[in-house]
CSV table of C-alpha atoms and ligand atoms in Angstrom, one decimal:
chain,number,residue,atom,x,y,z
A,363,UNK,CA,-23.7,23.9,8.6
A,364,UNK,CA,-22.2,20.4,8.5
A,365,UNK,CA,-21.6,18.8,11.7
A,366,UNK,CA,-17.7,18.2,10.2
A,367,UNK,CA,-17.0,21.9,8.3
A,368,UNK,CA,-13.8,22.8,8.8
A,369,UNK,CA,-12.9,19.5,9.4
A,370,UNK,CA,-10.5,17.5,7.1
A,371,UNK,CA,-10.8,13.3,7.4
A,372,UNK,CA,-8.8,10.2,5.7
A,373,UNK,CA,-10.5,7.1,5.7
A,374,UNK,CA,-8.0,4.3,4.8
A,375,UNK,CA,-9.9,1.2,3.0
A,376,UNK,CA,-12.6,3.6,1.4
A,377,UNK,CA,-12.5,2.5,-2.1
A,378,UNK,CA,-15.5,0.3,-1.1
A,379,UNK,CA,-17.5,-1.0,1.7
A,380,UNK,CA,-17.7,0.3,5.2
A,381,UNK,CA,-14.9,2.6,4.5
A,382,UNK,CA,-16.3,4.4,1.2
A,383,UNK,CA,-19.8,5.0,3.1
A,384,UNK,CA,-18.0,6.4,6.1
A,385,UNK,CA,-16.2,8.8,4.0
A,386,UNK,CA,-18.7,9.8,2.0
A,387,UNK,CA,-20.8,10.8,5.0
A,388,UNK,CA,-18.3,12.6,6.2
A,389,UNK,CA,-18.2,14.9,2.7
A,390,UNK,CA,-21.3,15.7,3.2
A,391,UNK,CA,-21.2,16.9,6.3
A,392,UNK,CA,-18.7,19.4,5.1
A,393,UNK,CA,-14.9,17.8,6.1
A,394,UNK,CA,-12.5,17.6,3.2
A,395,UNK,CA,-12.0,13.9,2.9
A,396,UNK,CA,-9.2,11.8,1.7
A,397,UNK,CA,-10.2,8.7,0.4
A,398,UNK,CA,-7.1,6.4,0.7
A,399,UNK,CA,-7.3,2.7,-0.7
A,400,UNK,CA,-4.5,-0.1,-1.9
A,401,UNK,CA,-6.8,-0.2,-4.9
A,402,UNK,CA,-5.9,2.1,-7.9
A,403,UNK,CA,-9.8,3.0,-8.8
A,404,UNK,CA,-9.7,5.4,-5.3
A,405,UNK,CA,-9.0,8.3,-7.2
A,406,UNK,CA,-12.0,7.5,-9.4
A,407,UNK,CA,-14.0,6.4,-6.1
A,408,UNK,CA,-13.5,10.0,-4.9
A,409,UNK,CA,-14.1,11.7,-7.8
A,410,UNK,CA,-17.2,10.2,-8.1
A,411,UNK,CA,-18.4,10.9,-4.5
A,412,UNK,CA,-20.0,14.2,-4.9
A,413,UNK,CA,-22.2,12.0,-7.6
A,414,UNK,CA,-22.8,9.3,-4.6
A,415,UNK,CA,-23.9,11.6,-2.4
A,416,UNK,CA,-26.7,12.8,-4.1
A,417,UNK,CA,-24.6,16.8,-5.0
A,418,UNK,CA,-25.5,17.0,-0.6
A,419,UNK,CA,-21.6,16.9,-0.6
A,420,UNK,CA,-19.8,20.3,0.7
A,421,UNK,CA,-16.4,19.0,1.3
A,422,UNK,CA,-13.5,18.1,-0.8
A,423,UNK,CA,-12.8,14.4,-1.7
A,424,UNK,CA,-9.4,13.0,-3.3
A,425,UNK,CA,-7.9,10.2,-3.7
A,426,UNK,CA,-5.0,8.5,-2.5
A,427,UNK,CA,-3.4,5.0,-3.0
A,428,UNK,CA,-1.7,3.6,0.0
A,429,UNK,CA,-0.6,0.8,1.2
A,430,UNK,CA,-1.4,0.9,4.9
A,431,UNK,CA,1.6,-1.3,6.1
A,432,UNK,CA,4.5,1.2,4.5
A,433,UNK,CA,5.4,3.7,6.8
A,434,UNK,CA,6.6,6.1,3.9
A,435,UNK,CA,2.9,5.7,2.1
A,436,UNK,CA,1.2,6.4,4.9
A,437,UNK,CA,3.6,9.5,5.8
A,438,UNK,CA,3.1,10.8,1.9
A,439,UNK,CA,-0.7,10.4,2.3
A,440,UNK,CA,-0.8,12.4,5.4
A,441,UNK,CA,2.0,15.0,3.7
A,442,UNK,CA,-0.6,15.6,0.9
A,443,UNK,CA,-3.6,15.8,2.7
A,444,UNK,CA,-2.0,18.3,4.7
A,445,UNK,CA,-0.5,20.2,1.6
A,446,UNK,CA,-3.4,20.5,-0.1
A,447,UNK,CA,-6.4,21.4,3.1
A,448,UNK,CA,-4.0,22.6,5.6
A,449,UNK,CA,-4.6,20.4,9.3
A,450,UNK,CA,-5.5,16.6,9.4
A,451,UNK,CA,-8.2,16.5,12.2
A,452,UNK,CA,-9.8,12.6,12.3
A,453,UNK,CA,-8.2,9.4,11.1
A,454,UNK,CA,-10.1,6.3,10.5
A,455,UNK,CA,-8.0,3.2,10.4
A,456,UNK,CA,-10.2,1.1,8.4
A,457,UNK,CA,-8.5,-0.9,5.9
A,458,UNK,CA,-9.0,-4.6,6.7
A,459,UNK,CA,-8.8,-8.2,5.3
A,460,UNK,CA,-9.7,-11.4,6.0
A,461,UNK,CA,-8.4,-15.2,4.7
A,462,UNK,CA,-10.8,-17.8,6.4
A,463,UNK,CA,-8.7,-21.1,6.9
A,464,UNK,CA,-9.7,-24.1,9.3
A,465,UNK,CA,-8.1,-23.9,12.6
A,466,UNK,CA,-5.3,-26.5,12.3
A,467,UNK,CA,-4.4,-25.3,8.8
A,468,UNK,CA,-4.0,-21.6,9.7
A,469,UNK,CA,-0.8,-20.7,7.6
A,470,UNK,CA,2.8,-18.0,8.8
A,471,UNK,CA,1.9,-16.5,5.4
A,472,UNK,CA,-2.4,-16.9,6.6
A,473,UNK,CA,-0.9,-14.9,9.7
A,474,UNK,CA,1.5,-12.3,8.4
A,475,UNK,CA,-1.3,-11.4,5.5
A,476,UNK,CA,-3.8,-10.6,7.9
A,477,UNK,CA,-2.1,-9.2,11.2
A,478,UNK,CA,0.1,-6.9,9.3
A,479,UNK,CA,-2.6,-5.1,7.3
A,480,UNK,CA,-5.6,-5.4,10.5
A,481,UNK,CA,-2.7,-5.0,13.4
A,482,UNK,CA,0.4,-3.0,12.1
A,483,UNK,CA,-1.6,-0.9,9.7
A,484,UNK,CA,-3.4,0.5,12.3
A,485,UNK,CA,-0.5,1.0,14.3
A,486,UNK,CA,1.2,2.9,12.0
A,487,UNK,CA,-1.6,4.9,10.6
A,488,UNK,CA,-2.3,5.7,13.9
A,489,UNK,CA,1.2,6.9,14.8
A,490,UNK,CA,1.7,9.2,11.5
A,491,UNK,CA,-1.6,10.8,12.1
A,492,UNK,CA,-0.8,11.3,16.0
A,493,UNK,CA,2.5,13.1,14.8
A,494,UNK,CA,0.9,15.3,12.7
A,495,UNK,CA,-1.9,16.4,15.3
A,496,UNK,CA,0.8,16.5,18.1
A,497,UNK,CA,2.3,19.3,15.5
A,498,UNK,CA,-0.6,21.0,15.0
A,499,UNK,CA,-1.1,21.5,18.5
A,500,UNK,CA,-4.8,21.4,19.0
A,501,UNK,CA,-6.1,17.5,19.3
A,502,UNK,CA,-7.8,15.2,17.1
A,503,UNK,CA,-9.4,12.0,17.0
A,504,UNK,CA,-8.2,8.6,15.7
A,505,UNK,CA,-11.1,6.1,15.1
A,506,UNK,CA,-10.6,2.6,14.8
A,507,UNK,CA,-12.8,-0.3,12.6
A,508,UNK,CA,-12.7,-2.7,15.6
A,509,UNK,CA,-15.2,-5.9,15.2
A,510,UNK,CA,-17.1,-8.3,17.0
A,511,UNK,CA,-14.3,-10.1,16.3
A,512,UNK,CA,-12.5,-7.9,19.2
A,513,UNK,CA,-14.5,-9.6,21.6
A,514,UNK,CA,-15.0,-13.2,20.8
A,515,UNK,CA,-12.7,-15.8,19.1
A,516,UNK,CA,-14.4,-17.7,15.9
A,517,UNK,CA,-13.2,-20.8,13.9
A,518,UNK,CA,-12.2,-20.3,10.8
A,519,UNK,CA,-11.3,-17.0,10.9
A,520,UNK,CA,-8.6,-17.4,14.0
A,521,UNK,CA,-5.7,-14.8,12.4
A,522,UNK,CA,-8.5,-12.4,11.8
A,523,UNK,CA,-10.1,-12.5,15.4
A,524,UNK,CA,-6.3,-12.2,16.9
A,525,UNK,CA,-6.3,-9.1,14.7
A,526,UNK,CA,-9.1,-7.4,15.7
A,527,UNK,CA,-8.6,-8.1,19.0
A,528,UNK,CA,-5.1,-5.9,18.5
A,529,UNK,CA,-6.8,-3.4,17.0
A,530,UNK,CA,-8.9,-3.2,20.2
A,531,UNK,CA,-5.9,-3.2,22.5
A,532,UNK,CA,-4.2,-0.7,19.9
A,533,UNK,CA,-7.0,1.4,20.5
A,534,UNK,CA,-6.3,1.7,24.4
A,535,UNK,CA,-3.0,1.9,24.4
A,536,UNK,CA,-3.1,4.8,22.0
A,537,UNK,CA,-6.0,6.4,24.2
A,538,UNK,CA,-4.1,6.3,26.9
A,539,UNK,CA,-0.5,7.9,25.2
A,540,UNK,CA,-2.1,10.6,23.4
A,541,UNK,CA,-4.9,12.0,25.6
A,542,UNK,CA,-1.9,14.2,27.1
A,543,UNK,CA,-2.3,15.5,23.3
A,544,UNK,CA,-5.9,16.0,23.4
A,545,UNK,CA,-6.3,12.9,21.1
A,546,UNK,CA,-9.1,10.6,21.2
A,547,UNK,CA,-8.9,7.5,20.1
A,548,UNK,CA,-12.0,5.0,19.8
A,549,UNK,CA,-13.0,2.6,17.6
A,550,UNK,CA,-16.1,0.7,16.9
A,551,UNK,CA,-16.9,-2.3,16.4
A,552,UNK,CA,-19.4,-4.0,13.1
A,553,UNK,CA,-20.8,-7.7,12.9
A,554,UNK,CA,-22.1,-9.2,9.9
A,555,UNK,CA,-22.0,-6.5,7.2
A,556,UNK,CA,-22.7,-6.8,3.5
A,557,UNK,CA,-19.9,-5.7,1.8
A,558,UNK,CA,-17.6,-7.4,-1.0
A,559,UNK,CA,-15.2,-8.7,1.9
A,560,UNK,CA,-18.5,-10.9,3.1
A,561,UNK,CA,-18.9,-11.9,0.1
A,562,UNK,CA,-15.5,-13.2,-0.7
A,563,UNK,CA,-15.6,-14.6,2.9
A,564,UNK,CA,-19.1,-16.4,1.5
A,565,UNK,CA,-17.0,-17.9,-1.3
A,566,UNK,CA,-13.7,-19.0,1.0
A,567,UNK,CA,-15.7,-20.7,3.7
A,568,UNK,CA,-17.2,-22.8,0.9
A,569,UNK,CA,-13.7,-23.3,-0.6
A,570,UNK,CA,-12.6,-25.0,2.9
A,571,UNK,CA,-15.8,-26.9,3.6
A,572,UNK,CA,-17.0,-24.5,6.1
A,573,UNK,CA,-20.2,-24.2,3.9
A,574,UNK,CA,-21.7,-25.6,1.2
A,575,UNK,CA,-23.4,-23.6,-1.0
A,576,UNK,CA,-23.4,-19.3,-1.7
A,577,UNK,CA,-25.0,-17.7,1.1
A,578,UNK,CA,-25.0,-20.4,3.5
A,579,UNK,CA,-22.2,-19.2,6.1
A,580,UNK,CA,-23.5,-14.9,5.9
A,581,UNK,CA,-27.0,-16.4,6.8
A,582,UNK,CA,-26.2,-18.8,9.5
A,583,UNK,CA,-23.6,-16.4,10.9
A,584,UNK,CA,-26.5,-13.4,10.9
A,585,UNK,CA,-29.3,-15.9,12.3
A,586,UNK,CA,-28.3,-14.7,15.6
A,587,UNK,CA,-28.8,-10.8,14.9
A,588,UNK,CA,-31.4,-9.4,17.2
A,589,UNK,CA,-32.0,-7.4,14.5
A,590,UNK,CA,-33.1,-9.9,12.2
A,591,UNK,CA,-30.8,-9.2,9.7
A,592,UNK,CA,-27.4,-8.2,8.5
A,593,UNK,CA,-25.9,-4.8,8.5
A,594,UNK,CA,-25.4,-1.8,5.4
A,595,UNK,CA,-22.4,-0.3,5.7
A,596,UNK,CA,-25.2,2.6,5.7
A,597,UNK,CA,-25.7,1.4,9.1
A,598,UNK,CA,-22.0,2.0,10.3
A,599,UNK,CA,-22.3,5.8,9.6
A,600,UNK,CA,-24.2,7.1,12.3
A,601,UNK,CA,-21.7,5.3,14.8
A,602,UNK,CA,-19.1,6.5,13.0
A,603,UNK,CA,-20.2,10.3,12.4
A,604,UNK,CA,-20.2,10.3,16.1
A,605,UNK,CA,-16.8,9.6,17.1
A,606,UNK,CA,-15.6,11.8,14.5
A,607,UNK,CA,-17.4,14.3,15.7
A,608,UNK,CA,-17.1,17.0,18.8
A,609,UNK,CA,-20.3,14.4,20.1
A,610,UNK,CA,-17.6,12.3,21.0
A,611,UNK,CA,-15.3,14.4,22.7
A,612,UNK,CA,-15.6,13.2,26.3
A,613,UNK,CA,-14.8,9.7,25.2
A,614,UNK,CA,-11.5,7.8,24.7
A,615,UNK,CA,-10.0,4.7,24.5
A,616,UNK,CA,-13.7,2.9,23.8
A,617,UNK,CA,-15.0,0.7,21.5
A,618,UNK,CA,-18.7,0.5,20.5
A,619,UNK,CA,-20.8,-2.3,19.4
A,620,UNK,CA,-22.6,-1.7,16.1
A,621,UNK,CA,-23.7,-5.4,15.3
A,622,UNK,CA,-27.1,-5.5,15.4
A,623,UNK,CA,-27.0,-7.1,18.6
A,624,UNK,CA,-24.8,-10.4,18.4
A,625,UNK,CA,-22.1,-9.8,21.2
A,626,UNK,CA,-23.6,-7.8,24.2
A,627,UNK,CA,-20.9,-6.4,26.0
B,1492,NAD,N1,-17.9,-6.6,6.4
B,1492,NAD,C1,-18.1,-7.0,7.7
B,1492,NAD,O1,-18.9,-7.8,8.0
B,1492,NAD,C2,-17.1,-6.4,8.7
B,1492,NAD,C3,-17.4,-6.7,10.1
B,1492,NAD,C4,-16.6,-6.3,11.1
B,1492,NAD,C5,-15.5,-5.5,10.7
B,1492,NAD,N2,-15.2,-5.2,9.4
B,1492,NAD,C6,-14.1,-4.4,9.1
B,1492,NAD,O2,-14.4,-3.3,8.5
B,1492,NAD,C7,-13.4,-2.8,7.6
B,1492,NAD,C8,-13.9,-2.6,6.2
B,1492,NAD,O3,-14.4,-3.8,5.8
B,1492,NAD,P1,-15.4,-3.9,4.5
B,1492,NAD,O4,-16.4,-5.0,4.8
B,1492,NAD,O5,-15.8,-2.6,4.0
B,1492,NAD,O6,-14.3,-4.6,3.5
B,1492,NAD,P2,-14.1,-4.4,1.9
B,1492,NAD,O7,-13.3,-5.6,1.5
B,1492,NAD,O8,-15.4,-4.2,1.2
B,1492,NAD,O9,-13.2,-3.1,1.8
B,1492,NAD,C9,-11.9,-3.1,2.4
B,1492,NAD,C10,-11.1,-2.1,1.6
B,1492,NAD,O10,-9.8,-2.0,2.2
B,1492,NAD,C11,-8.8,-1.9,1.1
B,1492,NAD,N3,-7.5,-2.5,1.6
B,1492,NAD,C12,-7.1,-3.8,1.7
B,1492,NAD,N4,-5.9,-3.9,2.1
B,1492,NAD,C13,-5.4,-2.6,2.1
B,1492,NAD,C14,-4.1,-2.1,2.4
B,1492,NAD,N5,-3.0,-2.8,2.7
B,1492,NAD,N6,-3.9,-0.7,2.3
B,1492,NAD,C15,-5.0,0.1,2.0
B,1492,NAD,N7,-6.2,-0.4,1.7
B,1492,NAD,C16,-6.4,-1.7,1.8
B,1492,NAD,C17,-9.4,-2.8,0.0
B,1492,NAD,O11,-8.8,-2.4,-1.2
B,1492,NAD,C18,-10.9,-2.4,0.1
B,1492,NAD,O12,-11.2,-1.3,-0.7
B,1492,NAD,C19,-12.3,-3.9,7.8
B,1492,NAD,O13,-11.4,-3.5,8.7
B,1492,NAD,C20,-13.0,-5.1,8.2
B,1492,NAD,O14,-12.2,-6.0,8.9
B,1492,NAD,C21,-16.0,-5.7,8.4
């Protein structure tokens, strides 16, 4: 038996990356997984999953655009998740973005972009998914895609880093509203991972003279992994499979390092 049967999950950002590994992890352990996404391919992301996973999957997977900003998106999503598998048990907030711009030329619109999709998406998807397992009466567990930008401010990247750090605050203020519920909420915390978002990053820091040439910023910004190297988003899962799981039950209001070792807190 899968260590999520019975379960039912939505991972926001899972058309790709991080989010799409989480969520198809948690498929195979059995849950019933939404896969929710701005992008319009997530229906085809989660139709495809049971492919990805090599058949091991014995959940459910659909698909589900959403904007993580609109209130009434993220209340439809949860409505049809609901509809269709009957309870919504864990929530990863995990949608993110980031706009690298030099310090001193760190736009209101550079700002906006980035804290309202890293900051008030998670508050909200955190909210609607706390109403529903308020009304179902029996618990649940939020999980949160914190970063090491949580815990240290970087140039370049300053909107993103004030982001993350909300996310990290969001995290214990939620822990500490909705334990009376029997809600956990934790979140974790990834370094340098190799995902299109790095890559993008890759391209952007070279666009403001941060770099200069393609894979010049991931490698010096990875030289300090006491790993030796960058992360999978294969990596994330195990981390993640925990705090979705009863593992994790004892345990709120946390975030844990999964970097490979580059911010030891
Ligand atoms: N890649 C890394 O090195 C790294 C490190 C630390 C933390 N993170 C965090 O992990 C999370 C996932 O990152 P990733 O590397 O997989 O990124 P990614 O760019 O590969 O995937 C992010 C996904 O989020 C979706 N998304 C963007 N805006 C959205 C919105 N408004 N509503 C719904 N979905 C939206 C995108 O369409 C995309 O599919 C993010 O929160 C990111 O900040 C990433």
């Amino acid at each position: 038996m899968g260590r999520m049967e019975g379960k039912t999950v939505i991972v926001t950002g899972a058309g790709r990356g991080i989010g799409r590994a989480i969520a198809d992890a948690m498929l195979t352990e059995g849950a019933n997984v939404c896969f929710g996404d701005l992008s319009a391919d997530v229906g085809d992301v989660a139709a495809a999953a049971t492919e990805r996973t090599g058949g091991a999957a014995s959940g459910t997977a659909i698909g589900v655009q959403v904007d993580v900003t609109q209130r009434d998106q993220v209340k439809a999503m949860i409505d049809e998740v609901v509809g269709r598998f009957g309870s919504l048990d864990v929530k990863f907030n995990n949608a993110g973005v980031n706009k690298p711009m030099n310090f001193l030329d760190v736009t209101e619109e550079n700002w906006d972009f980035i804290m309202r999709i890293n900051g008030l998406g998670v508050l909200i998807g955190s909210q609607e998914a706390a109403r529903q397992m308020i009304a179902q009466g029996h618990g649940g567990k939020i999980v949160n895609t914190c970063s090491i930008a949580s815990r240290q401010g970087f140039d370049n990247v300053a909107p993103y880093c004030a982001s993350k750090f909300a996310v990290l605050s969001l995290t214990q203020s939620a822990a500490r509203d909705l334990a009376k519920h029997k809600i956990t909420v934790n979140g974790f915390a990834p370094g340098v991972v190799n995902t299109e978002l790095w890559r993008q990053l890759d391209e952007d820091l070279m666009e403001i003279g941060a770099s200069q040439k393609p894979g010049q910023a991931m490698e010096e910004f990875s030289s300090g992994i006491l790993m030796g190297r960058p992360a999978t988003p294969d990596d994330i899962v195990g981390t993640a499979m925990f705090l979705a799981s009863g593992a994790s039950d004892y345990m709120t209001g946390q975030c844990i390092m999964i970097d490979g070792g580059m911010i030891l807190v």
